[in-house]
Amino acid sequence: MNSTDAQAWEDYWERTRRAGVVPEIGARDPALRDYWLAFFTSCALADEGHTRLLDLGCGHGAVTALAESVARNNLRHFRITCLDISDAAVDLVKAQHPAVAAVCASADDIPLPDAFFDHVVSQFGIEYAPPAAADEAARVLRPGGSVAFLMHLKNGAIWDECRANRDALDGVRDSGLLPAFIRLVEESLALREGRGSRGAFEQADRDLAPCVKAMEAVLGEHGKAIGGGLVFRTYADIAHMYRKMNAFAPAEVIAWAEKVEAAMTAWRERMQSMLDAALDETALGAWRDRLTAGGLAMNEPARLALGEPVRDGAWILRGKKLSR
Protein backbone atom coordinates (compact mmCIF):
# COMPACT_ATOMS: atom_id res chain seq x y z
CA MET A 1 0.00 0.00 0.00
CA ASN A 2 1.48 3.34 -0.98
CA SER A 3 1.81 6.29 1.37
CA THR A 4 -1.12 8.15 -0.23
CA ASP A 5 -3.48 5.20 0.32
CA ALA A 6 -2.21 4.75 3.87
CA GLN A 7 -2.84 8.42 4.68
CA ALA A 8 -6.34 8.24 3.19
CA TRP A 9 -7.22 5.36 5.51
CA GLU A 10 -5.63 7.10 8.47
CA ASP A 11 -7.74 10.19 7.76
CA TYR A 12 -10.88 8.09 7.42
CA TRP A 13 -10.42 6.17 10.66
CA GLU A 14 -9.33 9.27 12.56
CA ARG A 15 -12.57 11.02 11.58
CA THR A 16 -14.47 7.87 12.54
CA ARG A 17 -12.74 7.74 15.91
CA ARG A 18 -13.61 11.38 16.65
CA ALA A 19 -17.20 11.06 15.46
CA GLY A 20 -17.84 7.70 17.09
CA VAL A 21 -19.78 6.57 14.01
CA VAL A 22 -18.74 3.97 11.43
CA PRO A 23 -20.63 4.43 8.14
CA GLU A 24 -20.44 0.82 7.01
CA ILE A 25 -21.23 -0.29 3.49
CA GLY A 26 -22.71 -3.78 3.49
CA ALA A 27 -20.72 -4.77 6.56
CA ARG A 28 -23.75 -5.23 8.81
CA ASP A 29 -25.44 -7.71 6.48
CA PRO A 30 -26.62 -10.76 8.50
CA ALA A 31 -24.94 -13.11 6.00
CA LEU A 32 -21.53 -11.77 7.00
CA ARG A 33 -22.25 -12.31 10.68
CA ASP A 34 -23.54 -15.82 10.04
CA TYR A 35 -20.47 -16.69 7.99
CA TRP A 36 -18.00 -15.68 10.68
CA LEU A 37 -19.98 -17.20 13.54
CA ALA A 38 -19.95 -20.54 11.72
CA PHE A 39 -16.25 -20.24 10.91
CA PHE A 40 -15.15 -19.31 14.42
CA THR A 41 -17.40 -21.97 15.96
CA SER A 42 -15.66 -24.60 13.83
CA CYS A 43 -12.31 -23.23 15.03
CA ALA A 44 -13.42 -23.36 18.67
CA LEU A 45 -14.57 -26.94 18.35
CA ALA A 46 -11.60 -28.21 16.35
CA ASP A 47 -8.66 -26.43 17.99
CA GLU A 48 -7.09 -27.54 21.22
CA GLY A 49 -5.72 -25.10 23.76
CA HIS A 50 -5.26 -21.48 22.79
CA THR A 51 -6.24 -20.54 19.26
CA ARG A 52 -4.02 -17.87 17.71
CA LEU A 53 -5.98 -15.69 15.29
CA LEU A 54 -4.79 -12.83 13.05
CA ASP A 55 -7.37 -10.33 11.74
CA LEU A 56 -5.81 -8.53 8.75
CA GLY A 57 -7.09 -5.09 7.78
CA CYS A 58 -9.15 -5.21 10.94
CA GLY A 59 -10.66 -1.72 10.75
CA HIS A 60 -12.61 -1.12 13.94
CA GLY A 61 -12.70 -4.84 14.81
CA ALA A 62 -16.05 -6.09 13.48
CA VAL A 63 -14.70 -9.59 12.78
CA THR A 64 -12.73 -9.68 16.02
CA ALA A 65 -15.93 -8.93 17.96
CA LEU A 66 -17.59 -12.01 16.45
CA ALA A 67 -14.57 -14.17 17.25
CA GLU A 68 -14.65 -13.01 20.86
CA SER A 69 -18.35 -13.79 21.15
CA VAL A 70 -17.82 -17.34 19.84
CA ALA A 71 -14.92 -17.90 22.21
CA ARG A 72 -17.04 -16.80 25.18
CA ASN A 73 -20.01 -18.93 24.18
CA ASN A 74 -17.84 -22.03 23.66
CA LEU A 75 -15.66 -21.48 26.73
CA ARG A 76 -12.57 -21.21 24.57
CA HIS A 77 -9.72 -18.73 24.57
CA PHE A 78 -8.78 -17.02 21.32
CA ARG A 79 -5.50 -15.12 21.33
CA ILE A 80 -6.39 -12.49 18.76
CA THR A 81 -4.04 -10.10 16.99
CA CYS A 82 -5.54 -7.27 14.94
CA LEU A 83 -3.49 -5.58 12.24
CA ASP A 84 -4.31 -2.42 10.32
CA ILE A 85 -2.29 0.21 8.47
CA SER A 86 -4.11 3.01 10.31
CA ASP A 87 -3.06 4.09 13.81
CA ALA A 88 -6.56 5.48 14.34
CA ALA A 89 -8.14 2.11 13.50
CA VAL A 90 -5.76 0.37 15.87
CA ASP A 91 -6.73 2.84 18.60
CA LEU A 92 -10.41 2.03 17.98
CA VAL A 93 -9.71 -1.69 18.32
CA LYS A 94 -7.73 -1.19 21.52
CA ALA A 95 -10.56 0.84 23.03
CA GLN A 96 -13.30 -1.62 22.09
CA HIS A 97 -11.36 -4.89 22.46
CA PRO A 98 -8.77 -4.44 25.22
CA ALA A 99 -7.97 -8.16 25.37
CA VAL A 100 -6.54 -8.30 21.84
CA ALA A 101 -3.09 -7.38 20.60
CA ALA A 102 -3.33 -4.54 18.07
CA VAL A 103 -0.55 -3.82 15.58
CA CYS A 104 -0.21 -0.91 13.17
CA ALA A 105 1.46 -2.23 10.02
CA SER A 106 0.83 -2.99 6.37
CA ALA A 107 -0.44 -6.47 5.52
CA ASP A 108 2.41 -6.93 3.03
CA ASP A 109 5.01 -6.48 5.79
CA ILE A 110 3.70 -8.18 8.93
CA PRO A 111 6.08 -7.70 11.89
CA LEU A 112 5.25 -11.08 13.43
CA PRO A 113 6.99 -14.50 13.49
CA ASP A 114 6.74 -17.29 10.93
CA ALA A 115 4.14 -20.02 11.52
CA PHE A 116 2.70 -18.18 14.52
CA PHE A 117 -1.05 -18.23 13.83
CA ASP A 118 -3.63 -20.99 13.62
CA HIS A 119 -5.96 -18.90 11.46
CA VAL A 120 -5.58 -15.74 9.37
CA VAL A 121 -8.83 -13.94 8.51
CA SER A 122 -9.86 -10.77 6.75
CA GLN A 123 -13.14 -9.10 5.89
CA PHE A 124 -12.82 -6.51 3.13
CA GLY A 125 -9.29 -5.68 4.24
CA ILE A 126 -6.49 -7.67 2.68
CA GLU A 127 -7.46 -6.83 -0.91
CA TYR A 128 -6.53 -3.20 -0.28
CA ALA A 129 -2.94 -4.27 0.34
CA PRO A 130 -0.34 -5.16 -2.33
CA PRO A 131 -0.34 -8.79 -3.54
CA ALA A 132 2.64 -9.54 -1.30
CA ALA A 133 0.10 -9.59 1.55
CA ALA A 134 -0.80 -13.10 0.36
CA ASP A 135 2.83 -14.16 0.85
CA GLU A 136 2.85 -12.69 4.34
CA ALA A 137 -0.43 -14.36 5.30
CA ALA A 138 1.04 -17.70 4.23
CA ARG A 139 4.29 -17.03 6.09
CA VAL A 140 2.73 -16.32 9.49
CA LEU A 141 0.33 -19.29 9.25
CA ARG A 142 1.34 -22.56 10.90
CA PRO A 143 1.20 -25.86 8.99
CA GLY A 144 -2.37 -27.13 9.23
CA GLY A 145 -3.68 -23.62 9.84
CA SER A 146 -6.31 -21.96 7.69
CA VAL A 147 -7.05 -18.70 5.91
CA ALA A 148 -10.55 -17.29 5.47
CA PHE A 149 -10.92 -14.10 3.46
CA LEU A 150 -14.08 -12.26 2.47
CA MET A 151 -13.11 -9.95 -0.38
CA HIS A 152 -14.93 -7.32 -2.40
CA LEU A 153 -16.65 -8.72 -5.51
CA LYS A 154 -16.54 -6.48 -8.55
CA ASN A 155 -20.05 -5.72 -9.84
CA GLY A 156 -21.57 -7.38 -6.77
CA ALA A 157 -24.12 -6.04 -4.29
CA ILE A 158 -21.66 -4.09 -2.12
CA TRP A 159 -19.85 -2.80 -5.22
CA ASP A 160 -23.11 -1.38 -6.53
CA GLU A 161 -23.87 0.20 -3.16
CA CYS A 162 -20.43 1.81 -3.08
CA ARG A 163 -20.85 3.11 -6.63
CA ALA A 164 -24.25 4.64 -5.79
CA ASN A 165 -22.79 6.34 -2.71
CA ARG A 166 -19.83 7.66 -4.68
CA ASP A 167 -22.09 9.00 -7.42
CA ALA A 168 -24.37 10.67 -4.88
CA LEU A 169 -21.44 12.31 -3.11
CA ASP A 170 -20.13 13.48 -6.48
CA GLY A 171 -23.56 14.98 -7.07
CA VAL A 172 -23.42 16.82 -3.76
CA ARG A 173 -19.99 18.20 -4.63
CA ASP A 174 -21.09 19.22 -8.12
CA SER A 175 -24.21 20.91 -6.74
CA GLY A 176 -22.00 23.45 -5.00
CA LEU A 177 -24.50 23.64 -2.16
CA LEU A 178 -22.08 23.75 0.76
CA PRO A 179 -19.77 26.45 -0.71
CA ALA A 180 -22.80 28.50 -1.79
CA PHE A 181 -24.32 28.23 1.68
CA ILE A 182 -21.04 29.25 3.29
CA ARG A 183 -20.92 32.31 1.02
CA LEU A 184 -24.48 33.25 1.97
CA VAL A 185 -23.64 32.99 5.68
CA GLU A 186 -20.51 35.08 5.15
CA GLU A 187 -22.53 37.77 3.35
CA SER A 188 -25.12 37.68 6.13
CA LEU A 189 -22.39 38.22 8.71
CA ALA A 190 -20.86 41.05 6.68
CA LEU A 191 -24.26 42.71 6.42
CA ARG A 192 -24.83 42.44 10.16
CA GLU A 193 -21.42 43.94 10.89
CA GLY A 194 -21.85 46.77 8.40
CA ARG A 195 -19.09 45.48 6.13
CA GLY A 196 -21.29 44.11 3.34
CA SER A 197 -24.17 45.20 1.19
CA ARG A 198 -27.76 44.13 0.77
CA GLY A 199 -27.06 43.56 -2.93
CA ALA A 200 -24.21 41.13 -2.24
CA PHE A 201 -26.36 39.22 0.24
CA GLU A 202 -29.29 38.99 -2.19
CA GLN A 203 -26.98 37.79 -4.96
CA ALA A 204 -25.60 35.07 -2.70
CA ASP A 205 -29.18 34.09 -1.90
CA ARG A 206 -30.04 33.86 -5.61
CA ASP A 207 -26.89 31.84 -6.28
CA LEU A 208 -27.90 29.34 -3.58
CA ALA A 209 -31.25 28.48 -5.21
CA PRO A 210 -29.93 26.38 -8.16
CA CYS A 211 -27.57 24.58 -5.78
CA VAL A 212 -30.55 23.56 -3.64
CA LYS A 213 -32.33 22.29 -6.76
CA ALA A 214 -29.27 20.26 -7.73
CA MET A 215 -29.10 18.74 -4.23
CA GLU A 216 -32.78 17.86 -4.42
CA ALA A 217 -32.12 16.13 -7.73
CA VAL A 218 -29.42 13.99 -6.06
CA LEU A 219 -31.86 12.98 -3.33
CA GLY A 220 -34.57 12.32 -5.89
CA GLU A 221 -32.28 9.99 -7.82
CA HIS A 222 -30.69 8.15 -4.91
CA GLY A 223 -33.14 8.44 -2.01
CA LYS A 224 -32.85 9.81 1.51
CA ALA A 225 -30.85 6.83 2.81
CA ILE A 226 -27.92 7.34 0.42
CA GLY A 227 -24.60 8.06 2.09
CA GLY A 228 -25.85 6.60 5.34
CA GLY A 229 -28.39 9.42 5.48
CA LEU A 230 -25.65 12.07 5.61
CA VAL A 231 -26.71 13.68 2.32
CA PHE A 232 -30.31 14.17 3.44
CA ARG A 233 -29.31 15.31 6.93
CA THR A 234 -27.05 17.93 5.36
CA TYR A 235 -29.86 19.13 3.10
CA ALA A 236 -32.31 19.26 6.01
CA ASP A 237 -29.84 21.05 8.29
CA ILE A 238 -29.14 23.70 5.67
CA ALA A 239 -32.87 24.23 5.15
CA HIS A 240 -33.35 24.65 8.91
CA MET A 241 -30.45 27.07 9.29
CA TYR A 242 -31.55 29.03 6.22
CA ARG A 243 -35.00 29.61 7.69
CA LYS A 244 -33.55 30.75 11.04
CA MET A 245 -30.24 32.19 9.93
CA ASN A 246 -30.19 35.01 12.48
CA ALA A 247 -30.49 32.48 15.31
CA PHE A 248 -27.13 30.86 14.54
CA ALA A 249 -23.61 32.15 15.06
CA PRO A 250 -22.14 32.48 11.55
CA ALA A 251 -18.70 31.21 12.57
CA GLU A 252 -20.24 28.02 13.95
CA VAL A 253 -22.35 27.51 10.82
CA ILE A 254 -19.31 27.94 8.58
CA ALA A 255 -17.27 25.52 10.72
CA TRP A 256 -20.12 23.00 10.55
CA ALA A 257 -20.37 23.29 6.74
CA GLU A 258 -16.61 22.86 6.30
CA LYS A 259 -16.63 19.82 8.58
CA VAL A 260 -19.48 18.21 6.63
CA GLU A 261 -17.73 18.95 3.34
CA ALA A 262 -14.52 17.30 4.61
CA ALA A 263 -16.45 14.26 5.87
CA MET A 264 -18.18 13.82 2.51
CA THR A 265 -14.87 14.10 0.69
CA ALA A 266 -13.31 11.45 2.92
CA TRP A 267 -16.27 9.13 2.53
CA ARG A 268 -16.25 9.61 -1.23
CA GLU A 269 -12.57 8.62 -1.27
CA ARG A 270 -13.39 5.49 0.72
CA MET A 271 -16.15 4.55 -1.70
CA GLN A 272 -13.74 4.90 -4.61
CA SER A 273 -11.11 2.84 -2.82
CA MET A 274 -13.66 0.07 -2.31
CA LEU A 275 -14.53 0.11 -5.98
CA ASP A 276 -10.85 0.03 -6.93
CA ALA A 277 -10.11 -2.86 -4.55
CA ALA A 278 -12.96 -5.08 -5.78
CA LEU A 279 -11.84 -8.22 -7.58
CA ASP A 280 -13.05 -9.91 -10.73
CA GLU A 281 -12.36 -13.62 -11.29
CA THR A 282 -8.94 -12.97 -12.83
CA ALA A 283 -7.77 -10.75 -9.96
CA LEU A 284 -9.10 -13.19 -7.38
CA GLY A 285 -7.26 -15.99 -9.17
CA ALA A 286 -4.01 -14.08 -8.77
CA TRP A 287 -4.52 -13.90 -4.99
CA ARG A 288 -5.36 -17.60 -4.90
CA ASP A 289 -2.24 -18.47 -6.89
CA ARG A 290 0.01 -16.54 -4.53
CA LEU A 291 -1.47 -18.28 -1.51
CA THR A 292 -0.96 -21.62 -3.24
CA ALA A 293 2.67 -20.69 -3.93
CA GLY A 294 2.99 -19.95 -0.19
CA GLY A 295 2.15 -23.57 0.63
CA LEU A 296 -1.63 -23.50 1.00
CA ALA A 297 -4.13 -25.92 -0.47
CA MET A 298 -6.85 -23.54 -1.63
CA ASN A 299 -10.53 -24.29 -2.02
CA GLU A 300 -12.36 -23.20 -5.13
CA PRO A 301 -13.50 -19.61 -4.67
CA ALA A 302 -17.14 -19.16 -3.70
CA ARG A 303 -19.53 -16.23 -3.57
CA LEU A 304 -21.43 -15.01 -0.54
CA ALA A 305 -24.97 -13.77 -1.16
CA LEU A 306 -25.91 -10.54 0.57
CA GLY A 307 -28.62 -7.94 0.68
CA GLU A 308 -32.33 -7.79 -0.02
CA PRO A 309 -33.08 -8.89 -2.67
CA VAL A 310 -30.27 -11.41 -2.30
CA ARG A 311 -27.34 -10.97 -4.65
CA ASP A 312 -23.74 -12.12 -4.78
CA GLY A 313 -21.82 -9.56 -2.75
CA ALA A 314 -18.44 -10.98 -1.72
CA TRP A 315 -15.83 -13.54 -2.62
CA ILE A 316 -15.03 -16.32 -0.15
CA LEU A 317 -11.40 -17.44 -0.36
CA ARG A 318 -10.50 -20.34 1.92
CA GLY A 319 -7.49 -22.62 2.25
CA LYS A 320 -5.30 -24.63 4.59
CA LYS A 321 -1.52 -24.62 4.90
CA LEU A 322 0.04 -27.92 4.01
CA SER A 323 2.18 -29.73 6.56
CA ARG A 324 5.84 -30.11 5.64
XYZ file of C-alpha atoms in Angstrom:
324
model
C 0.000 0.000 0.000
C 1.482 3.336 -0.984
C 1.815 6.289 1.369
C -1.120 8.153 -0.230
C -3.484 5.201 0.325
C -2.214 4.754 3.866
C -2.836 8.418 4.681
C -6.337 8.243 3.194
C -7.219 5.356 5.506
C -5.632 7.095 8.469
C -7.737 10.189 7.760
C -10.884 8.091 7.416
C -10.425 6.166 10.659
C -9.327 9.273 12.557
C -12.568 11.021 11.584
C -14.470 7.874 12.538
C -12.743 7.744 15.914
C -13.609 11.377 16.645
C -17.196 11.064 15.462
C -17.844 7.702 17.094
C -19.781 6.566 14.013
C -18.743 3.967 11.435
C -20.632 4.433 8.140
C -20.441 0.822 7.008
C -21.232 -0.289 3.488
C -22.706 -3.782 3.491
C -20.720 -4.771 6.562
C -23.754 -5.233 8.810
C -25.442 -7.710 6.481
C -26.617 -10.762 8.501
C -24.942 -13.112 6.001
C -21.526 -11.772 7.003
C -22.248 -12.310 10.678
C -23.543 -15.825 10.037
C -20.472 -16.695 7.986
C -18.002 -15.681 10.683
C -19.982 -17.200 13.539
C -19.950 -20.543 11.719
C -16.251 -20.240 10.906
C -15.150 -19.313 14.417
C -17.397 -21.966 15.956
C -15.660 -24.597 13.829
C -12.312 -23.228 15.035
C -13.415 -23.359 18.669
C -14.574 -26.941 18.352
C -11.595 -28.209 16.349
C -8.656 -26.427 17.990
C -7.093 -27.538 21.223
C -5.717 -25.103 23.761
C -5.262 -21.478 22.793
C -6.240 -20.539 19.256
C -4.023 -17.866 17.714
C -5.975 -15.693 15.287
C -4.794 -12.834 13.045
C -7.370 -10.328 11.743
C -5.809 -8.529 8.749
C -7.085 -5.095 7.777
C -9.145 -5.208 10.945
C -10.661 -1.724 10.747
C -12.613 -1.118 13.940
C -12.697 -4.838 14.811
C -16.048 -6.093 13.476
C -14.701 -9.594 12.781
C -12.734 -9.677 16.016
C -15.931 -8.933 17.960
C -17.590 -12.010 16.448
C -14.565 -14.170 17.246
C -14.651 -13.015 20.860
C -18.354 -13.793 21.153
C -17.824 -17.339 19.841
C -14.916 -17.900 22.214
C -17.037 -16.795 25.184
C -20.006 -18.928 24.177
C -17.843 -22.034 23.665
C -15.657 -21.479 26.734
C -12.565 -21.206 24.573
C -9.723 -18.728 24.570
C -8.779 -17.020 21.318
C -5.501 -15.125 21.333
C -6.386 -12.488 18.757
C -4.039 -10.102 16.990
C -5.544 -7.271 14.939
C -3.493 -5.581 12.237
C -4.309 -2.423 10.317
C -2.290 0.213 8.474
C -4.111 3.007 10.314
C -3.058 4.087 13.808
C -6.559 5.480 14.342
C -8.143 2.110 13.499
C -5.757 0.369 15.871
C -6.735 2.840 18.601
C -10.414 2.033 17.984
C -9.710 -1.688 18.325
C -7.729 -1.193 21.523
C -10.555 0.838 23.028
C -13.297 -1.622 22.088
C -11.358 -4.894 22.465
C -8.771 -4.436 25.222
C -7.968 -8.156 25.369
C -6.544 -8.302 21.840
C -3.086 -7.380 20.600
C -3.334 -4.544 18.075
C -0.553 -3.824 15.582
C -0.213 -0.909 13.168
C 1.463 -2.232 10.020
C 0.826 -2.989 6.366
C -0.439 -6.474 5.516
C 2.409 -6.929 3.030
C 5.008 -6.475 5.792
C 3.701 -8.184 8.933
C 6.083 -7.700 11.890
C 5.249 -11.079 13.431
C 6.986 -14.497 13.492
C 6.739 -17.286 10.934
C 4.136 -20.024 11.517
C 2.703 -18.182 14.515
C -1.051 -18.232 13.831
C -3.628 -20.990 13.618
C -5.959 -18.899 11.455
C -5.583 -15.741 9.373
C -8.825 -13.943 8.515
C -9.861 -10.774 6.750
C -13.142 -9.098 5.891
C -12.815 -6.512 3.127
C -9.288 -5.681 4.237
C -6.486 -7.673 2.679
C -7.459 -6.827 -0.915
C -6.525 -3.196 -0.284
C -2.935 -4.269 0.336
C -0.342 -5.156 -2.326
C -0.338 -8.789 -3.542
C 2.635 -9.539 -1.301
C 0.099 -9.594 1.550
C -0.799 -13.098 0.357
C 2.828 -14.162 0.853
C 2.850 -12.689 4.337
C -0.432 -14.362 5.298
C 1.044 -17.705 4.231
C 4.295 -17.031 6.092
C 2.730 -16.318 9.488
C 0.331 -19.288 9.250
C 1.341 -22.556 10.895
C 1.199 -25.857 8.985
C -2.366 -27.131 9.226
C -3.682 -23.620 9.843
C -6.308 -21.959 7.688
C -7.049 -18.695 5.912
C -10.547 -17.287 5.474
C -10.924 -14.101 3.456
C -14.080 -12.258 2.465
C -13.109 -9.946 -0.385
C -14.929 -7.322 -2.403
C -16.647 -8.723 -5.512
C -16.537 -6.484 -8.550
C -20.046 -5.724 -9.839
C -21.565 -7.377 -6.768
C -24.118 -6.043 -4.294
C -21.662 -4.088 -2.119
C -19.853 -2.799 -5.217
C -23.114 -1.385 -6.529
C -23.869 0.202 -3.160
C -20.432 1.810 -3.082
C -20.854 3.112 -6.626
C -24.250 4.640 -5.792
C -22.787 6.341 -2.713
C -19.830 7.662 -4.683
C -22.089 9.001 -7.417
C -24.370 10.670 -4.882
C -21.435 12.308 -3.112
C -20.130 13.476 -6.480
C -23.561 14.975 -7.066
C -23.421 16.822 -3.760
C -19.988 18.196 -4.631
C -21.087 19.216 -8.118
C -24.210 20.911 -6.741
C -22.000 23.453 -4.999
C -24.497 23.640 -2.156
C -22.075 23.750 0.757
C -19.765 26.450 -0.706
C -22.804 28.496 -1.788
C -24.321 28.228 1.683
C -21.035 29.246 3.289
C -20.916 32.310 1.015
C -24.480 33.252 1.974
C -23.636 32.988 5.680
C -20.513 35.083 5.154
C -22.532 37.773 3.355
C -25.115 37.679 6.134
C -22.386 38.222 8.714
C -20.858 41.055 6.684
C -24.260 42.713 6.422
C -24.828 42.442 10.164
C -21.421 43.945 10.894
C -21.853 46.770 8.396
C -19.091 45.477 6.126
C -21.288 44.115 3.344
C -24.169 45.200 1.190
C -27.761 44.129 0.767
C -27.063 43.556 -2.932
C -24.214 41.125 -2.244
C -26.363 39.218 0.240
C -29.287 38.988 -2.187
C -26.982 37.793 -4.960
C -25.603 35.068 -2.700
C -29.182 34.095 -1.903
C -30.038 33.860 -5.605
C -26.886 31.836 -6.284
C -27.902 29.337 -3.582
C -31.250 28.482 -5.210
C -29.932 26.381 -8.160
C -27.567 24.578 -5.780
C -30.546 23.560 -3.643
C -32.333 22.292 -6.757
C -29.266 20.259 -7.726
C -29.099 18.745 -4.233
C -32.783 17.855 -4.425
C -32.121 16.126 -7.728
C -29.424 13.993 -6.056
C -31.864 12.975 -3.328
C -34.573 12.320 -5.891
C -32.283 9.989 -7.823
C -30.690 8.148 -4.913
C -33.145 8.438 -2.011
C -32.849 9.812 1.509
C -30.848 6.833 2.806
C -27.917 7.338 0.424
C -24.604 8.059 2.086
C -25.854 6.601 5.337
C -28.390 9.422 5.482
C -25.650 12.070 5.606
C -26.709 13.675 2.317
C -30.314 14.167 3.438
C -29.309 15.315 6.929
C -27.052 17.929 5.364
C -29.861 19.128 3.103
C -32.312 19.255 6.012
C -29.839 21.046 8.293
C -29.141 23.696 5.671
C -32.873 24.226 5.152
C -33.347 24.645 8.906
C -30.450 27.067 9.287
C -31.547 29.028 6.217
C -34.997 29.608 7.691
C -33.554 30.754 11.036
C -30.241 32.190 9.926
C -30.187 35.008 12.479
C -30.494 32.484 15.306
C -27.130 30.858 14.544
C -23.614 32.145 15.061
C -22.143 32.483 11.550
C -18.701 31.205 12.574
C -20.243 28.017 13.952
C -22.351 27.507 10.824
C -19.314 27.938 8.579
C -17.273 25.519 10.720
C -20.118 23.001 10.546
C -20.366 23.289 6.743
C -16.614 22.863 6.303
C -16.629 19.817 8.578
C -19.476 18.205 6.633
C -17.733 18.945 3.343
C -14.523 17.300 4.606
C -16.446 14.260 5.865
C -18.177 13.819 2.515
C -14.866 14.097 0.687
C -13.305 11.448 2.923
C -16.271 9.131 2.526
C -16.247 9.613 -1.234
C -12.570 8.618 -1.267
C -13.390 5.494 0.721
C -16.151 4.547 -1.701
C -13.736 4.903 -4.607
C -11.108 2.841 -2.818
C -13.662 0.067 -2.310
C -14.526 0.114 -5.981
C -10.850 0.032 -6.929
C -10.112 -2.857 -4.549
C -12.962 -5.079 -5.782
C -11.844 -8.217 -7.576
C -13.051 -9.914 -10.733
C -12.357 -13.621 -11.294
C -8.942 -12.975 -12.826
C -7.774 -10.751 -9.964
C -9.099 -13.195 -7.384
C -7.258 -15.987 -9.170
C -4.006 -14.084 -8.769
C -4.518 -13.898 -4.992
C -5.355 -17.598 -4.895
C -2.244 -18.469 -6.890
C 0.013 -16.543 -4.528
C -1.470 -18.281 -1.508
C -0.956 -21.618 -3.237
C 2.674 -20.693 -3.926
C 2.986 -19.952 -0.191
C 2.152 -23.570 0.630
C -1.626 -23.496 0.997
C -4.126 -25.917 -0.467
C -6.848 -23.538 -1.634
C -10.533 -24.287 -2.020
C -12.358 -23.205 -5.129
C -13.502 -19.607 -4.670
C -17.145 -19.164 -3.696
C -19.532 -16.230 -3.572
C -21.432 -15.013 -0.539
C -24.968 -13.774 -1.164
C -25.913 -10.536 0.573
C -28.621 -7.937 0.683
C -32.331 -7.793 -0.023
C -33.081 -8.893 -2.672
C -30.270 -11.411 -2.296
C -27.338 -10.968 -4.655
C -23.737 -12.121 -4.776
C -21.820 -9.558 -2.748
C -18.440 -10.977 -1.717
C -15.834 -13.544 -2.623
C -15.034 -16.315 -0.153
C -11.405 -17.438 -0.356
C -10.497 -20.341 1.919
C -7.490 -22.621 2.247
C -5.303 -24.627 4.591
C -1.525 -24.620 4.903
C 0.041 -27.920 4.011
C 2.184 -29.730 6.555
C 5.835 -30.110 5.643
